[in-house]
Amino acid sequence: MIHQESFGVEETYDYIICGGGTSGCVIAVRLTQNSTASILIIEAGASNDTYPATAIPAAEEQSLKKVYDISHVT
C-alpha cells in the first residue's frame, strides 16, 4: 500500500471513487494531475493489516481462497 490515511466521518471529498482496482486508481490519478482535488477511493473488505502476505505483491498467491479473498469469480 502506497498511501493510506484515516479520516473522520465528517470529512468531505471532491470525488469518491468506488473500487480501488486498476481503473479506479487510474481515474484517481487523472483527477489529481492538474488539480488539488481531494479524492477518496473505497474498496470492499476489511483492512488486511494483520496478514503480512497482503503487503508483499509476490506473496499474493498466499492470500487466495482465504479470509482476505472476496471469492468473486468471473
mmCIF file of N, CA and C in Angstrom:
data_model
loop_
_atom_site.group_PDB
_atom_site.id
_atom_site.type_symbol
_atom_site.label_atom_id
_atom_site.label_comp_id
_atom_site.label_asym_id
_atom_site.label_seq_id
_atom_site.Cartn_x
_atom_site.Cartn_y
_atom_site.Cartn_z
ATOM 1 N N MET A 1 0.850 -1.158 0.000
ATOM 2 C CA MET A 1 0.000 0.000 0.000
ATOM 3 C C MET A 1 0.904 1.232 0.000
ATOM 4 N N ILE A 2 0.669 2.114 -0.920
ATOM 5 C CA ILE A 2 1.496 3.296 -1.043
ATOM 6 C C ILE A 2 1.111 4.359 -0.028
ATOM 7 N N HIS A 3 -0.168 4.635 0.106
ATOM 8 C CA HIS A 3 -0.595 5.722 0.987
ATOM 9 C C HIS A 3 -1.978 5.416 1.553
ATOM 10 N N GLN A 4 -2.088 5.496 2.848
ATOM 11 C CA GLN A 4 -3.390 5.267 3.479
ATOM 12 C C GLN A 4 -3.553 6.260 4.616
ATOM 13 N N GLU A 5 -4.682 6.912 4.652
ATOM 14 C CA GLU A 5 -4.999 7.827 5.740
ATOM 15 C C GLU A 5 -6.387 7.508 6.259
ATOM 16 N N SER A 6 -6.581 7.758 7.524
ATOM 17 C CA SER A 6 -7.905 7.576 8.115
ATOM 18 C C SER A 6 -8.504 8.944 8.394
ATOM 19 N N PHE A 7 -9.722 9.145 7.953
ATOM 20 C CA PHE A 7 -10.407 10.408 8.157
ATOM 21 C C PHE A 7 -11.697 10.161 8.916
ATOM 22 N N GLY A 8 -12.185 11.196 9.546
ATOM 23 C CA GLY A 8 -13.443 11.109 10.263
ATOM 24 C C GLY A 8 -14.624 11.095 9.310
ATOM 25 N N VAL A 9 -15.765 10.770 9.837
ATOM 26 C CA VAL A 9 -16.988 10.695 9.041
ATOM 27 C C VAL A 9 -17.352 12.053 8.460
ATOM 28 N N GLU A 10 -16.984 13.119 9.120
ATOM 29 C CA GLU A 10 -17.360 14.460 8.688
ATOM 30 C C GLU A 10 -16.482 14.997 7.558
ATOM 31 N N GLU A 11 -15.446 14.281 7.171
ATOM 32 C CA GLU A 11 -14.546 14.730 6.104
ATOM 33 C C GLU A 11 -15.304 14.821 4.783
ATOM 34 N N THR A 12 -14.978 15.811 3.972
ATOM 35 C CA THR A 12 -15.615 15.944 2.659
ATOM 36 C C THR A 12 -14.583 15.736 1.563
ATOM 37 N N TYR A 13 -15.044 15.277 0.419
ATOM 38 C CA TYR A 13 -14.176 14.996 -0.715
ATOM 39 C C TYR A 13 -14.784 15.586 -1.976
ATOM 40 N N ASP A 14 -13.924 15.931 -2.921
ATOM 41 C CA ASP A 14 -14.403 16.408 -4.215
ATOM 42 C C ASP A 14 -14.910 15.241 -5.057
ATOM 43 N N TYR A 15 -14.244 14.097 -4.934
ATOM 44 C CA TYR A 15 -14.625 12.900 -5.692
ATOM 45 C C TYR A 15 -14.549 11.683 -4.786
ATOM 46 N N ILE A 16 -15.487 10.767 -4.951
ATOM 47 C CA ILE A 16 -15.444 9.477 -4.266
ATOM 48 C C ILE A 16 -15.480 8.409 -5.345
ATOM 49 N N ILE A 17 -14.459 7.567 -5.366
ATOM 50 C CA ILE A 17 -14.357 6.511 -6.367
ATOM 51 C C ILE A 17 -14.611 5.181 -5.677
ATOM 52 N N CYS A 18 -15.597 4.456 -6.167
ATOM 53 C CA CYS A 18 -15.936 3.146 -5.609
ATOM 54 C C CYS A 18 -15.180 2.088 -6.394
ATOM 55 N N GLY A 19 -14.205 1.473 -5.763
ATOM 56 C CA GLY A 19 -13.406 0.437 -6.400
ATOM 57 C C GLY A 19 -11.979 0.900 -6.595
ATOM 58 N N GLY A 20 -11.065 0.265 -5.898
ATOM 59 C CA GLY A 20 -9.654 0.632 -5.988
ATOM 60 C C GLY A 20 -8.874 -0.262 -6.922
ATOM 61 N N GLY A 21 -9.557 -0.849 -7.890
ATOM 62 C CA GLY A 21 -8.870 -1.683 -8.879
ATOM 63 C C GLY A 21 -8.110 -0.827 -9.880
ATOM 64 N N THR A 22 -7.711 -1.445 -10.960
ATOM 65 C CA THR A 22 -6.908 -0.759 -11.967
ATOM 66 C C THR A 22 -7.567 0.511 -12.471
ATOM 67 N N SER A 23 -8.800 0.429 -12.909
ATOM 68 C CA SER A 23 -9.437 1.622 -13.477
ATOM 69 C C SER A 23 -9.765 2.663 -12.413
ATOM 70 N N GLY A 24 -10.131 2.244 -11.213
ATOM 71 C CA GLY A 24 -10.407 3.205 -10.151
ATOM 72 C C GLY A 24 -9.182 4.028 -9.791
ATOM 73 N N CYS A 25 -8.031 3.372 -9.734
ATOM 74 C CA CYS A 25 -6.788 4.080 -9.417
ATOM 75 C C CYS A 25 -6.351 4.990 -10.561
ATOM 76 N N VAL A 26 -6.554 4.551 -11.798
ATOM 77 C CA VAL A 26 -6.215 5.389 -12.954
ATOM 78 C C VAL A 26 -7.066 6.654 -12.946
ATOM 79 N N ILE A 27 -8.349 6.509 -12.676
ATOM 80 C CA ILE A 27 -9.237 7.674 -12.614
ATOM 81 C C ILE A 27 -8.770 8.636 -11.519
ATOM 82 N N ALA A 28 -8.405 8.109 -10.364
ATOM 83 C CA ALA A 28 -7.944 8.960 -9.263
ATOM 84 C C ALA A 28 -6.687 9.730 -9.646
ATOM 85 N N VAL A 29 -5.751 9.055 -10.282
ATOM 86 C CA VAL A 29 -4.516 9.728 -10.706
ATOM 87 C C VAL A 29 -4.820 10.818 -11.720
ATOM 88 N N ARG A 30 -5.669 10.516 -12.676
ATOM 89 C CA ARG A 30 -6.023 11.520 -13.695
ATOM 90 C C ARG A 30 -6.680 12.740 -13.065
ATOM 91 N N LEU A 31 -7.528 12.532 -12.078
ATOM 92 C CA LEU A 31 -8.206 13.652 -11.421
ATOM 93 C C LEU A 31 -7.237 14.544 -10.644
ATOM 94 N N THR A 32 -6.143 13.981 -10.163
ATOM 95 C CA THR A 32 -5.195 14.767 -9.370
ATOM 96 C C THR A 32 -4.082 15.391 -10.200
ATOM 97 N N GLN A 33 -3.926 15.011 -11.440
ATOM 98 C CA GLN A 33 -2.802 15.503 -12.236
ATOM 99 C C GLN A 33 -2.807 17.017 -12.421
ATOM 100 N N ASN A 34 -3.935 17.618 -12.610
ATOM 101 C CA ASN A 34 -3.996 19.056 -12.855
ATOM 102 C C ASN A 34 -4.900 19.783 -11.868
ATOM 103 N N SER A 35 -4.992 19.265 -10.658
ATOM 104 C CA SER A 35 -5.847 19.926 -9.676
ATOM 105 C C SER A 35 -5.401 19.582 -8.262
ATOM 106 N N THR A 36 -6.043 20.198 -7.333
ATOM 107 C CA THR A 36 -5.798 19.897 -5.921
ATOM 108 C C THR A 36 -7.020 19.209 -5.322
ATOM 109 N N ALA A 37 -7.737 18.488 -6.152
ATOM 110 C CA ALA A 37 -8.957 17.806 -5.718
ATOM 111 C C ALA A 37 -8.639 16.778 -4.638
ATOM 112 N N SER A 38 -9.544 16.657 -3.685
ATOM 113 C CA SER A 38 -9.417 15.607 -2.676
ATOM 114 C C SER A 38 -10.250 14.419 -3.148
ATOM 115 N N ILE A 39 -9.638 13.249 -3.065
ATOM 116 C CA ILE A 39 -10.252 12.046 -3.628
ATOM 117 C C ILE A 39 -10.242 10.939 -2.591
ATOM 118 N N LEU A 40 -11.366 10.255 -2.486
ATOM 119 C CA LEU A 40 -11.486 9.091 -1.616
ATOM 120 C C LEU A 40 -11.713 7.880 -2.501
ATOM 121 N N ILE A 41 -10.857 6.866 -2.353
ATOM 122 C CA ILE A 41 -11.050 5.595 -3.059
ATOM 123 C C ILE A 41 -11.482 4.586 -2.009
ATOM 124 N N ILE A 42 -12.631 3.954 -2.234
ATOM 125 C CA ILE A 42 -13.093 2.939 -1.288
ATOM 126 C C ILE A 42 -13.091 1.580 -1.976
ATOM 127 N N GLU A 43 -12.819 0.560 -1.197
ATOM 128 C CA GLU A 43 -12.731 -0.801 -1.712
ATOM 129 C C GLU A 43 -13.443 -1.726 -0.744
ATOM 130 N N ALA A 44 -13.993 -2.793 -1.255
ATOM 131 C CA ALA A 44 -14.705 -3.768 -0.425
ATOM 132 C C ALA A 44 -13.735 -4.500 0.495
ATOM 133 N N GLY A 45 -14.239 -4.900 1.638
ATOM 134 C CA GLY A 45 -13.465 -5.739 2.535
ATOM 135 C C GLY A 45 -12.882 -4.983 3.713
ATOM 136 N N ALA A 46 -12.388 -5.750 4.640
ATOM 137 C CA ALA A 46 -11.778 -5.196 5.846
ATOM 138 C C ALA A 46 -10.309 -4.891 5.598
ATOM 139 N N SER A 47 -9.687 -4.253 6.570
ATOM 140 C CA SER A 47 -8.262 -3.954 6.488
ATOM 141 C C SER A 47 -7.466 -5.254 6.545
ATOM 142 N N ASN A 48 -6.417 -5.329 5.758
ATOM 143 C CA ASN A 48 -5.578 -6.527 5.723
ATOM 144 C C ASN A 48 -4.277 -6.325 6.487
ATOM 145 N N ASP A 49 -4.232 -5.371 7.387
ATOM 146 C CA ASP A 49 -3.001 -5.041 8.090
ATOM 147 C C ASP A 49 -2.426 -6.196 8.903
ATOM 148 N N THR A 50 -3.249 -7.129 9.329
ATOM 149 C CA THR A 50 -2.766 -8.210 10.191
ATOM 150 C C THR A 50 -2.248 -9.411 9.405
ATOM 151 N N TYR A 51 -2.376 -9.401 8.094
ATOM 152 C CA TYR A 51 -1.919 -10.526 7.285
ATOM 153 C C TYR A 51 -0.739 -10.069 6.438
ATOM 154 N N PRO A 52 0.498 -10.447 6.798
ATOM 155 C CA PRO A 52 1.700 -9.919 6.142
ATOM 156 C C PRO A 52 1.755 -10.138 4.628
ATOM 157 N N ALA A 53 1.196 -11.208 4.129
ATOM 158 C CA ALA A 53 1.291 -11.506 2.697
ATOM 159 C C ALA A 53 0.594 -10.462 1.836
ATOM 160 N N THR A 54 -0.342 -9.715 2.406
ATOM 161 C CA THR A 54 -1.048 -8.707 1.609
ATOM 162 C C THR A 54 -0.184 -7.483 1.333
ATOM 163 N N ALA A 55 0.910 -7.324 2.051
ATOM 164 C CA ALA A 55 1.806 -6.184 1.838
ATOM 165 C C ALA A 55 2.917 -6.503 0.847
ATOM 166 N N ILE A 56 3.046 -7.765 0.449
ATOM 167 C CA ILE A 56 4.113 -8.184 -0.456
ATOM 168 C C ILE A 56 3.478 -8.651 -1.760
ATOM 169 N N PRO A 57 3.648 -7.893 -2.842
ATOM 170 C CA PRO A 57 2.999 -8.269 -4.104
ATOM 171 C C PRO A 57 3.309 -9.699 -4.559
ATOM 172 N N ALA A 58 4.530 -10.163 -4.366
ATOM 173 C CA ALA A 58 4.899 -11.509 -4.807
ATOM 174 C C ALA A 58 4.224 -12.598 -3.975
ATOM 175 N N ALA A 59 3.694 -12.252 -2.818
ATOM 176 C CA ALA A 59 3.049 -13.226 -1.935
ATOM 177 C C ALA A 59 1.537 -13.250 -2.119
ATOM 178 N N GLU A 60 1.052 -12.642 -3.177
ATOM 179 C CA GLU A 60 -0.396 -12.551 -3.400
ATOM 180 C C GLU A 60 -1.066 -13.922 -3.431
ATOM 181 N N GLU A 61 -0.403 -14.912 -4.001
ATOM 182 C CA GLU A 61 -0.986 -16.260 -4.089
ATOM 183 C C GLU A 61 -1.323 -16.832 -2.724
ATOM 184 N N GLN A 62 -0.564 -16.462 -1.704
ATOM 185 C CA GLN A 62 -0.799 -16.996 -0.362
ATOM 186 C C GLN A 62 -2.124 -16.527 0.225
ATOM 187 N N SER A 63 -2.671 -15.429 -0.290
ATOM 188 C CA SER A 63 -3.924 -14.913 0.268
ATOM 189 C C SER A 63 -5.157 -15.419 -0.475
ATOM 190 N N LEU A 64 -4.967 -16.155 -1.568
ATOM 191 C CA LEU A 64 -6.103 -16.663 -2.331
ATOM 192 C C LEU A 64 -6.845 -17.742 -1.547
ATOM 193 N N LYS A 65 -8.157 -17.759 -1.693
ATOM 194 C CA LYS A 65 -9.030 -18.738 -1.030
ATOM 195 C C LYS A 65 -8.942 -18.654 0.491
ATOM 196 N N LYS A 66 -8.628 -17.484 1.003
ATOM 197 C CA LYS A 66 -8.555 -17.288 2.443
ATOM 198 C C LYS A 66 -9.532 -16.188 2.831
ATOM 199 N N VAL A 67 -9.470 -15.759 4.069
ATOM 200 C CA VAL A 67 -10.391 -14.749 4.582
ATOM 201 C C VAL A 67 -10.254 -13.419 3.836
ATOM 202 N N TYR A 68 -9.086 -13.132 3.264
ATOM 203 C CA TYR A 68 -8.874 -11.858 2.579
ATOM 204 C C TYR A 68 -9.278 -11.891 1.117
ATOM 205 N N ASP A 69 -9.640 -13.031 0.604
ATOM 206 C CA ASP A 69 -10.092 -13.174 -0.775
ATOM 207 C C ASP A 69 -11.612 -13.033 -0.775
ATOM 208 N N ILE A 70 -12.154 -12.095 -1.554
ATOM 209 C CA ILE A 70 -13.608 -11.907 -1.544
ATOM 210 C C ILE A 70 -14.328 -12.975 -2.360
ATOM 211 N N SER A 71 -13.565 -13.897 -2.951
ATOM 212 C CA SER A 71 -14.109 -15.059 -3.665
ATOM 213 C C SER A 71 -15.042 -14.680 -4.806
ATOM 214 N N HIS A 72 -14.735 -13.607 -5.491
ATOM 215 C CA HIS A 72 -15.532 -13.202 -6.654
ATOM 216 C C HIS A 72 -14.948 -13.871 -7.890
ATOM 217 N N VAL A 73 -15.730 -14.693 -8.536
ATOM 218 C CA VAL A 73 -15.268 -15.432 -9.710
ATOM 219 C C VAL A 73 -16.036 -14.954 -10.928
ATOM 220 N N THR A 74 -15.311 -14.734 -12.031
ATOM 221 C CA THR A 74 -15.977 -14.336 -13.276
ATOM 222 C C THR A 74 -15.814 -15.413 -14.321
#
